[in-house]
mmCIF file of N, CA and C in Angstrom:
data_model
loop_
_atom_site.group_PDB
_atom_site.id
_atom_site.type_symbol
_atom_site.label_atom_id
_atom_site.label_comp_id
_atom_site.label_asym_id
_atom_site.label_seq_id
_atom_site.Cartn_x
_atom_site.Cartn_y
_atom_site.Cartn_z
ATOM 1 N N MET A 1 26.311 -7.069 -6.712
ATOM 2 C CA MET A 1 26.457 -6.084 -6.115
ATOM 3 C C MET A 1 27.611 -6.251 -4.862
ATOM 4 N N GLU A 2 28.391 -5.475 -4.810
ATOM 5 C CA GLU A 2 29.546 -5.860 -4.052
ATOM 6 C C GLU A 2 29.034 -5.081 -2.523
ATOM 7 N N THR A 3 29.574 -5.645 -1.376
ATOM 8 C CA THR A 3 28.988 -5.460 -0.638
ATOM 9 C C THR A 3 30.633 -5.756 0.542
ATOM 10 N N TYR A 4 30.547 -4.436 1.913
ATOM 11 C CA TYR A 4 31.909 -5.431 2.813
ATOM 12 C C TYR A 4 31.356 -5.587 3.834
ATOM 13 N N ASP A 5 30.364 -6.536 4.199
ATOM 14 C CA ASP A 5 29.564 -6.826 4.943
ATOM 15 C C ASP A 5 29.609 -8.209 4.822
ATOM 16 N N PRO A 6 30.172 -9.141 5.276
ATOM 17 C CA PRO A 6 29.847 -10.724 4.551
ATOM 18 C C PRO A 6 28.520 -11.579 5.045
ATOM 19 N N HIS A 7 27.918 -10.737 6.031
ATOM 20 C CA HIS A 7 26.892 -11.381 6.559
ATOM 21 C C HIS A 7 25.519 -10.986 5.958
ATOM 22 N N LYS A 8 25.772 -9.651 4.794
ATOM 23 C CA LYS A 8 24.309 -9.438 4.216
ATOM 24 C C LYS A 8 24.361 -9.792 3.167
ATOM 25 N N SER A 9 23.109 -10.128 2.705
ATOM 26 C CA SER A 9 23.091 -10.822 1.295
ATOM 27 C C SER A 9 22.832 -9.290 0.114
ATOM 28 N N THR A 10 22.639 -9.340 -0.926
ATOM 29 C CA THR A 10 22.259 -8.388 -1.938
ATOM 30 C C THR A 10 20.460 -8.431 -1.442
ATOM 31 N N THR A 11 20.109 -8.434 -0.990
ATOM 32 C CA THR A 11 18.251 -8.103 -0.698
ATOM 33 C C THR A 11 18.809 -6.852 0.317
ATOM 34 N N ASP A 12 19.785 -7.508 1.517
ATOM 35 C CA ASP A 12 19.590 -6.289 2.637
ATOM 36 C C ASP A 12 20.636 -5.338 2.011
ATOM 37 N N VAL A 13 21.300 -5.802 1.400
ATOM 38 C CA VAL A 13 22.182 -4.397 0.949
ATOM 39 C C VAL A 13 21.803 -3.515 0.385
ATOM 40 N N ARG A 14 20.548 -3.659 -0.484
ATOM 41 C CA ARG A 14 19.447 -2.874 -1.355
ATOM 42 C C ARG A 14 18.380 -2.336 -0.415
ATOM 43 N N GLN A 15 18.467 -2.796 0.672
ATOM 44 C CA GLN A 15 16.991 -2.218 2.037
ATOM 45 C C GLN A 15 15.936 -2.870 1.638
ATOM 46 N N ALA A 16 15.828 -4.226 0.403
ATOM 47 C CA ALA A 16 14.456 -4.659 -0.086
ATOM 48 C C ALA A 16 14.082 -5.315 1.032
ATOM 49 N N SER A 17 12.800 -5.607 0.894
ATOM 50 C CA SER A 17 12.064 -6.112 1.812
ATOM 51 C C SER A 17 11.660 -7.532 1.092
ATOM 52 N N SER A 18 12.560 -8.475 2.089
ATOM 53 C CA SER A 18 11.918 -9.834 1.037
ATOM 54 C C SER A 18 11.043 -10.669 0.960
ATOM 55 N N ARG A 19 10.141 -10.549 2.443
ATOM 56 C CA ARG A 19 8.299 -10.622 2.329
ATOM 57 C C ARG A 19 7.730 -9.818 1.707
ATOM 58 N N LYS A 20 7.815 -8.511 1.413
ATOM 59 C CA LYS A 20 7.386 -7.770 0.048
ATOM 60 C C LYS A 20 6.184 -6.931 0.898
ATOM 61 N N MET A 21 6.354 -6.830 2.637
ATOM 62 C CA MET A 21 5.542 -5.967 3.317
ATOM 63 C C MET A 21 5.587 -5.005 2.924
ATOM 64 N N ASN A 22 6.244 -3.852 2.324
ATOM 65 C CA ASN A 22 5.984 -3.002 1.661
ATOM 66 C C ASN A 22 4.869 -2.545 0.599
ATOM 67 N N LEU A 23 4.694 -3.525 -0.336
ATOM 68 C CA LEU A 23 3.752 -4.006 -1.435
ATOM 69 C C LEU A 23 2.150 -4.046 -0.553
ATOM 70 N N ARG A 24 2.683 -4.953 0.697
ATOM 71 C CA ARG A 24 1.259 -5.118 1.403
ATOM 72 C C ARG A 24 0.440 -4.129 1.736
ATOM 73 N N VAL A 25 1.375 -3.326 2.220
ATOM 74 C CA VAL A 25 1.263 -1.888 2.984
ATOM 75 C C VAL A 25 0.063 -1.240 2.086
ATOM 76 N N LEU A 26 0.843 -1.125 0.698
ATOM 77 C CA LEU A 26 0.454 -0.110 -0.263
ATOM 78 C C LEU A 26 -0.819 -0.495 -0.515
ATOM 79 N N ILE A 27 -1.025 -1.852 -1.136
ATOM 80 C CA ILE A 27 -2.267 -2.475 -1.344
ATOM 81 C C ILE A 27 -3.310 -2.703 -0.091
ATOM 82 N N ILE A 28 -2.645 -2.433 1.198
ATOM 83 C CA ILE A 28 -4.324 -2.320 2.103
ATOM 84 C C ILE A 28 -4.632 -1.165 1.978
ATOM 85 N N SER A 29 -3.693 0.224 2.118
ATOM 86 C CA SER A 29 -3.872 1.383 2.295
ATOM 87 C C SER A 29 -4.743 1.879 0.811
ATOM 88 N N LEU A 30 -4.287 1.206 -0.550
ATOM 89 C CA LEU A 30 -4.893 1.649 -1.455
ATOM 90 C C LEU A 30 -6.933 1.262 -1.406
ATOM 91 N N VAL A 31 -7.106 0.160 -0.943
ATOM 92 C CA VAL A 31 -8.376 -0.560 -1.276
ATOM 93 C C VAL A 31 -8.984 -0.012 0.278
ATOM 94 N N GLY A 32 -8.135 0.502 1.431
ATOM 95 C CA GLY A 32 -8.605 1.187 2.124
ATOM 96 C C GLY A 32 -9.153 2.743 1.517
ATOM 97 N N ILE A 33 -8.635 3.190 0.906
ATOM 98 C CA ILE A 33 -9.164 4.473 0.426
ATOM 99 C C ILE A 33 -10.161 4.379 -0.586
ATOM 100 N N VAL A 34 -9.817 3.178 -1.436
ATOM 101 C CA VAL A 34 -11.090 3.091 -2.474
ATOM 102 C C VAL A 34 -12.558 3.131 -1.927
ATOM 103 N N ALA A 35 -12.434 1.556 -0.612
ATOM 104 C CA ALA A 35 -13.552 1.621 -0.120
ATOM 105 C C ALA A 35 -14.371 2.987 0.555
ATOM 106 N N LEU A 36 -13.161 3.618 1.423
ATOM 107 C CA LEU A 36 -13.646 5.003 1.652
ATOM 108 C C LEU A 36 -14.437 6.145 1.030
ATOM 109 N N PHE A 37 -14.297 6.357 -0.550
ATOM 110 C CA PHE A 37 -14.523 6.841 -1.744
ATOM 111 C C PHE A 37 -15.822 5.943 -1.641
ATOM 112 N N VAL A 38 -15.932 4.892 -1.703
ATOM 113 C CA VAL A 38 -17.616 4.314 -2.029
ATOM 114 C C VAL A 38 -18.030 4.454 -1.017
ATOM 115 N N ILE A 39 -18.003 4.609 0.100
ATOM 116 C CA ILE A 39 -19.272 4.632 1.637
ATOM 117 C C ILE A 39 -19.764 6.033 0.922
ATOM 118 N N LEU A 40 -18.112 7.179 0.838
ATOM 119 C CA LEU A 40 -18.678 8.812 0.830
ATOM 120 C C LEU A 40 -19.630 9.011 -0.587
ATOM 121 N N TYR A 41 -19.307 8.073 -1.581
ATOM 122 C CA TYR A 41 -20.148 8.259 -2.710
ATOM 123 C C TYR A 41 -21.646 7.953 -2.472
ATOM 124 N N VAL A 42 -21.809 6.505 -2.162
ATOM 125 C CA VAL A 42 -23.222 5.901 -1.465
ATOM 126 C C VAL A 42 -23.851 6.504 -0.242
ATOM 127 N N VAL A 43 -23.297 7.383 0.652
ATOM 128 C CA VAL A 43 -23.765 8.344 1.411
ATOM 129 C C VAL A 43 -24.384 9.721 0.875
ATOM 130 N N PHE A 44 -23.463 10.344 0.007
ATOM 131 C CA PHE A 44 -24.102 11.437 -0.668
ATOM 132 C C PHE A 44 -25.163 11.039 -1.609
ATOM 133 N N ALA A 45 -24.557 9.863 -2.650
ATOM 134 C CA ALA A 45 -26.695 9.761 -3.312
ATOM 135 C C ALA A 45 -27.568 9.180 -2.789
ATOM 136 N N LEU A 46 -27.460 9.061 -1.373
ATOM 137 C CA LEU A 46 -28.451 8.487 -0.558
ATOM 138 C C LEU A 46 -29.569 9.829 0.017
ATOM 139 N N THR A 47 -28.376 10.835 0.111
ATOM 140 C CA THR A 47 -29.050 12.104 0.315
ATOM 141 C C THR A 47 -29.429 12.690 -0.516
ATOM 142 N N GLN A 48 -29.195 12.351 -1.533
ATOM 143 C CA GLN A 48 -30.140 13.094 -2.680
ATOM 144 C C GLN A 48 -31.408 13.148 -2.885
ATOM 145 N N THR A 49 -31.954 14.857 -2.860
ATOM 146 C CA THR A 49 -33.439 14.735 -2.927
ATOM 147 C C THR A 49 -33.512 14.568 -4.621
ATOM 148 N N THR A 50 -35.028 14.034 -5.080
ATOM 149 C CA THR A 50 -35.136 14.342 -6.572
ATOM 150 C C THR A 50 -35.939 14.756 -6.837
ATOM 151 N N ALA A 51 -36.113 15.503 -8.058
ATOM 152 C CA ALA A 51 -36.533 16.695 -8.028
ATOM 153 C C ALA A 51 -38.104 16.209 -9.018
ATOM 154 N N ALA A 52 -39.389 16.114 -8.503
ATOM 155 C CA ALA A 52 -40.299 15.583 -8.843
ATOM 156 C C ALA A 52 -41.259 16.647 -9.564
#
């Protein structure tokens, strides 16, 4: 990739994260959302009354 700044690497030019921080944020967010839905499901399931 051609760059006009001699101090930038190809990763800097692409504005990519060399430490993969974006992936970490996405994975942590996904786990948090799944955990939230599991908690909501458990609360909903525990509050249901059984018809006997």
